[in-house]
Short mmCIF file of N, CA and C in Angstrom, two decimals:
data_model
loop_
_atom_site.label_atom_id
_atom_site.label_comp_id
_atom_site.label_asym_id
_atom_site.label_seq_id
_atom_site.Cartn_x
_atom_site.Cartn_y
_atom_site.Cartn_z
N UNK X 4 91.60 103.72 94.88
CA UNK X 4 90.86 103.79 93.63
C UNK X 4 90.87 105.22 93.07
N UNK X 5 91.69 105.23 92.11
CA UNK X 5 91.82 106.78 91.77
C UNK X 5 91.22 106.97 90.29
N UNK X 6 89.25 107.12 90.94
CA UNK X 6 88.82 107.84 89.72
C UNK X 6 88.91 108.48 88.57
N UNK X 7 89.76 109.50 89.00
CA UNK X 7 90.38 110.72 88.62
C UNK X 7 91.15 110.44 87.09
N UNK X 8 91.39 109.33 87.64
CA UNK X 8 92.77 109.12 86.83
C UNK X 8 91.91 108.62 85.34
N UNK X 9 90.14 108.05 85.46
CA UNK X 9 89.61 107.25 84.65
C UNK X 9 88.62 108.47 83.96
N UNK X 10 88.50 109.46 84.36
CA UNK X 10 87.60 110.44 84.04
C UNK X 10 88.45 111.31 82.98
N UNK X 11 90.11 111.55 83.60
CA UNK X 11 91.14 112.53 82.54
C UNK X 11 91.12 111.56 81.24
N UNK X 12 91.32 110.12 81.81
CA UNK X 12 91.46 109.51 80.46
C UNK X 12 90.29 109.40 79.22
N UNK X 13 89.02 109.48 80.25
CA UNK X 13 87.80 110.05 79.30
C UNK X 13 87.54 111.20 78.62
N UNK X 14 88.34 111.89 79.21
CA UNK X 14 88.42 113.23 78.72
C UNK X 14 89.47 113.82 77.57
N UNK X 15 90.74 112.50 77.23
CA UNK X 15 91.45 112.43 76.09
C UNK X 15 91.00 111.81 74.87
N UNK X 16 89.68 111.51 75.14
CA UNK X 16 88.89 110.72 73.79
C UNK X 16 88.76 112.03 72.90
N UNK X 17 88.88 113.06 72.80
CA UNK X 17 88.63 113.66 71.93
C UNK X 17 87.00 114.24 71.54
N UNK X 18 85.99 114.00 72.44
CA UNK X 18 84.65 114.29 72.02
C UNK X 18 84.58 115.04 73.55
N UNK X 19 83.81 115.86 73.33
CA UNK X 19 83.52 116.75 74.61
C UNK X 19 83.01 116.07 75.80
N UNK X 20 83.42 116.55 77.07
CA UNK X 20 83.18 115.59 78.51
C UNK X 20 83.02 116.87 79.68
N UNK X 21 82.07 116.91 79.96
CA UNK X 21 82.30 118.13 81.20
C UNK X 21 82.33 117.34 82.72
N UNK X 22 83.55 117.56 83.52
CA UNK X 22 84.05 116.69 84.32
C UNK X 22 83.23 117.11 85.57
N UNK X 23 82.13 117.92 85.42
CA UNK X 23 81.31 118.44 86.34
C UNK X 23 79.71 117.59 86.94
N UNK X 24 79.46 116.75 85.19
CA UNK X 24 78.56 115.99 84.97
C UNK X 24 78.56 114.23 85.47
N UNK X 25 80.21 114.10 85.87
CA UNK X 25 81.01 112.38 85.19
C UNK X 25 80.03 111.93 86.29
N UNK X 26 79.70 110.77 86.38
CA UNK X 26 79.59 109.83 87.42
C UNK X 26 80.56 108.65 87.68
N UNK X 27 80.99 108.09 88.72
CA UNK X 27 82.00 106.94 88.70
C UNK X 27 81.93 106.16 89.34
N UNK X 28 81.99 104.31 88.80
CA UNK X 28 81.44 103.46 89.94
C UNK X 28 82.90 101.95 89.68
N UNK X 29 83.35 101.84 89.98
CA UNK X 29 84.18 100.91 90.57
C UNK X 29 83.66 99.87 91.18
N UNK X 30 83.56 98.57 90.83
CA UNK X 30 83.40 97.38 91.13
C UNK X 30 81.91 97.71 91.68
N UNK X 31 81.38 98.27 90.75
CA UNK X 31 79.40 98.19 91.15
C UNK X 31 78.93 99.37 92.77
N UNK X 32 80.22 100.11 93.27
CA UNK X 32 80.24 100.62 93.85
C UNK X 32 80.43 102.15 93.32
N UNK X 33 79.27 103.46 93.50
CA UNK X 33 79.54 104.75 93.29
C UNK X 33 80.24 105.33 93.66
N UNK X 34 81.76 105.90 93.36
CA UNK X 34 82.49 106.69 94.13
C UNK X 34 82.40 108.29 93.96
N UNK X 35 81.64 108.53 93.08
CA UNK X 35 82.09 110.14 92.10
C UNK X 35 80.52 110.12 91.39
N UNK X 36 79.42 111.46 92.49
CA UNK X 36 78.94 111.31 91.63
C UNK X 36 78.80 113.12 90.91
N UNK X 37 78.28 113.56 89.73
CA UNK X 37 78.66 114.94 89.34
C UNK X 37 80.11 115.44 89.56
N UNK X 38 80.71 114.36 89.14
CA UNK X 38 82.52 114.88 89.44
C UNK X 38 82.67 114.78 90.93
N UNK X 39 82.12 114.80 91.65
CA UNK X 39 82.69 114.98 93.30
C UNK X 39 83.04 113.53 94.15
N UNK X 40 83.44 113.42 94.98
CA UNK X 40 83.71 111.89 95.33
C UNK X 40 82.70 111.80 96.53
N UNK X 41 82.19 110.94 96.82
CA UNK X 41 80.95 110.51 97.81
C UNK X 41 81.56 110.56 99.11
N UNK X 42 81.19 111.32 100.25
CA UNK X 42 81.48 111.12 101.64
C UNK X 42 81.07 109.79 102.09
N UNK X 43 82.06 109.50 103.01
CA UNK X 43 81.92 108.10 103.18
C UNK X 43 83.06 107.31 103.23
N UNK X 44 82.66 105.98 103.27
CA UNK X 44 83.41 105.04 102.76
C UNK X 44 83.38 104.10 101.79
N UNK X 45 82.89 105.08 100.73
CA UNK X 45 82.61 104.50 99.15
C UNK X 45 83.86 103.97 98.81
N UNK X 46 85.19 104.82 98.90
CA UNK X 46 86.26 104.82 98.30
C UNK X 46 86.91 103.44 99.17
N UNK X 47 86.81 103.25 100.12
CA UNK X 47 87.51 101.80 100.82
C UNK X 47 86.86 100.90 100.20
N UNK X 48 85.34 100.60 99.96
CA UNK X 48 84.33 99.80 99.37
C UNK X 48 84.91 99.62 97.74
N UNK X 49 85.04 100.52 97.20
CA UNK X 49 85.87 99.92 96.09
C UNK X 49 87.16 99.83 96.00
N UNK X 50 88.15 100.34 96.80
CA UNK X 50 89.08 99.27 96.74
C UNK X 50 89.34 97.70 96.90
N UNK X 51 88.46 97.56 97.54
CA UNK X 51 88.09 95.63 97.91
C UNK X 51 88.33 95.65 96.84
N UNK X 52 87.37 95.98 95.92
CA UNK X 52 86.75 95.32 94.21
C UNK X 52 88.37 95.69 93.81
N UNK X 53 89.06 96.35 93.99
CA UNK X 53 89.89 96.63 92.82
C UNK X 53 91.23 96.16 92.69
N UNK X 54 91.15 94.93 94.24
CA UNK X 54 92.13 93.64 93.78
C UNK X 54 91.78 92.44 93.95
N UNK X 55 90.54 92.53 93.37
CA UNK X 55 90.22 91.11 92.35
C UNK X 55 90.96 90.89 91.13
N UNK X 56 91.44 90.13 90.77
CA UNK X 56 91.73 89.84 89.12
C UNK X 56 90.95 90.45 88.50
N UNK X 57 89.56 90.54 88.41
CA UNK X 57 88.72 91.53 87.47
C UNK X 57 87.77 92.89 88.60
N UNK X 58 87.95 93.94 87.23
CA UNK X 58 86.65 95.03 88.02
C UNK X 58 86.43 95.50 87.02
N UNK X 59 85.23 96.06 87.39
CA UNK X 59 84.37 97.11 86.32
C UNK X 59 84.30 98.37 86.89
N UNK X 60 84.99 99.00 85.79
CA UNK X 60 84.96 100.30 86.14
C UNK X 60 84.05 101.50 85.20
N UNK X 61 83.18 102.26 85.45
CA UNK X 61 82.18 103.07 84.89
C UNK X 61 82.00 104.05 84.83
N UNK X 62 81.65 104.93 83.82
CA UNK X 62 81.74 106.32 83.50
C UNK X 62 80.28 106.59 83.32
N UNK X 63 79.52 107.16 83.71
CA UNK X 63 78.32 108.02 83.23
C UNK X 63 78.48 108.98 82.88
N UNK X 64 78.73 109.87 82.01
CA UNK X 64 78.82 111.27 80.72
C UNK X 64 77.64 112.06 81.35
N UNK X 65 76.80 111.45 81.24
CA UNK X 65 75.11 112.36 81.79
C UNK X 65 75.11 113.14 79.71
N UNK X 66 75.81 112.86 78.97
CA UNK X 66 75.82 113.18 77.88
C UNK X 66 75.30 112.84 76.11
N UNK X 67 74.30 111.41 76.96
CA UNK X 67 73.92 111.35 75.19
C UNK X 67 73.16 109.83 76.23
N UNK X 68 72.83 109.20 75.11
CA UNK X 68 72.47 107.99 75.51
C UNK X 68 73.09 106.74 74.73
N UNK X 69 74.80 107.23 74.35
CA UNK X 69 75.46 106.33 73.65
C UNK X 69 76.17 105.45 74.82
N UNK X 70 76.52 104.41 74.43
CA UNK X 70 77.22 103.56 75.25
C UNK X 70 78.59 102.34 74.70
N UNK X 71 79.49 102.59 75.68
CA UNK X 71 80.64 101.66 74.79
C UNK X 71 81.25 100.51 75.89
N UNK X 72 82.01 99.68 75.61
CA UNK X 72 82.27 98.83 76.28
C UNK X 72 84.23 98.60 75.79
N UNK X 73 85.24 98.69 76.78
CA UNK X 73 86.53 98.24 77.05
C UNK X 73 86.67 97.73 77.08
N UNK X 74 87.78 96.70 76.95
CA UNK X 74 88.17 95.56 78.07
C UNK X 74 89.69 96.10 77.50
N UNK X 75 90.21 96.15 78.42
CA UNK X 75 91.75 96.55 78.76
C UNK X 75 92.51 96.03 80.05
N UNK X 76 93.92 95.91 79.95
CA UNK X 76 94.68 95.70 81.19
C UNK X 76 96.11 96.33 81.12
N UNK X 77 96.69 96.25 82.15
CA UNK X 77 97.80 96.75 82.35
C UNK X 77 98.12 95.60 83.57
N UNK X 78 99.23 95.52 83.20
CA UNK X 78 100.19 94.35 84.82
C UNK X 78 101.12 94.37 84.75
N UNK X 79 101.93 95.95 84.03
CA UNK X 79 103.48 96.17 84.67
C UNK X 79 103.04 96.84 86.09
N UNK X 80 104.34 96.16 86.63
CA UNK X 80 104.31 96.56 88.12
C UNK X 80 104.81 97.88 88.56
N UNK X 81 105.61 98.59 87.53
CA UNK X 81 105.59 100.20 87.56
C UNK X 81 104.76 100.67 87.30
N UNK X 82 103.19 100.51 86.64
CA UNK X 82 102.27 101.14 86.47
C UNK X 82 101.47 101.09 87.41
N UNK X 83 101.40 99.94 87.95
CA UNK X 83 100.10 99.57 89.23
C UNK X 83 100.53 100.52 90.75
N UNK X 84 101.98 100.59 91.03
CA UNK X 84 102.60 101.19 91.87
C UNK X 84 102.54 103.08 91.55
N UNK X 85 102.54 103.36 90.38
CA UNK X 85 102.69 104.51 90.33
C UNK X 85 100.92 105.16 90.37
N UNK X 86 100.25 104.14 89.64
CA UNK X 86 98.64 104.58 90.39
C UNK X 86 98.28 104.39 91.46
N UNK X 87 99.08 103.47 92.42
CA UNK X 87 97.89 103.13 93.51
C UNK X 87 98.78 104.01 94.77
N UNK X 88 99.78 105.18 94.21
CA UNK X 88 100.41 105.81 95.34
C UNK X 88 99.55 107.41 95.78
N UNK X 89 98.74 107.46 94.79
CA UNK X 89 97.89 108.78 95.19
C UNK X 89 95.98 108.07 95.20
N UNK X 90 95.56 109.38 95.38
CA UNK X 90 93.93 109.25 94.76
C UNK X 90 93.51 110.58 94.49
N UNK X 91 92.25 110.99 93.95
CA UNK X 91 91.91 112.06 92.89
C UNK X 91 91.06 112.32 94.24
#
């Protein structure tokens, strides 16, 4: 589950993001919280979730009290392979 990868992309929206503040939760599970990744085995705990057909994945800003909602996918198999070969 490579956070990392969901926080840079928050951070190409164009409105200010301090990656110091992010929180990150993957399939209802916290992996990242204040930018840092949780000791543990948060990160195995959401990988389960993250080959289901569906997950929710979550950003906390700590930055306003606005809120938005995605729904997106990707299922080329060069993309899924080229994310799931590292983690942040």
């Amino acid at each position: 589950p490579n956070w990392g990868r969901f926080v840079c992309a928050a951070g190409t929206a164009g409105v200010p993001l301090d990656q110091d503040r992010v929180d990150a939760t993957i399939g209802g599970v916290t992996v990242a919280r204040r930018g840092l990744v949780l000791p543990g085995r948060a990160l195995d705990r959401a990988r389960v979730h993250m080959r289901r057909r569906q997950v929710a994945l979550e950003l906390h800003l700590h930055a306003g009290r606005g809120t938005a909602r995605i729904l997106t996918s990707d299922l080329t198999t060069h993309y899924v392979h080229f994310n799931a070969a590292y983690t942040t």
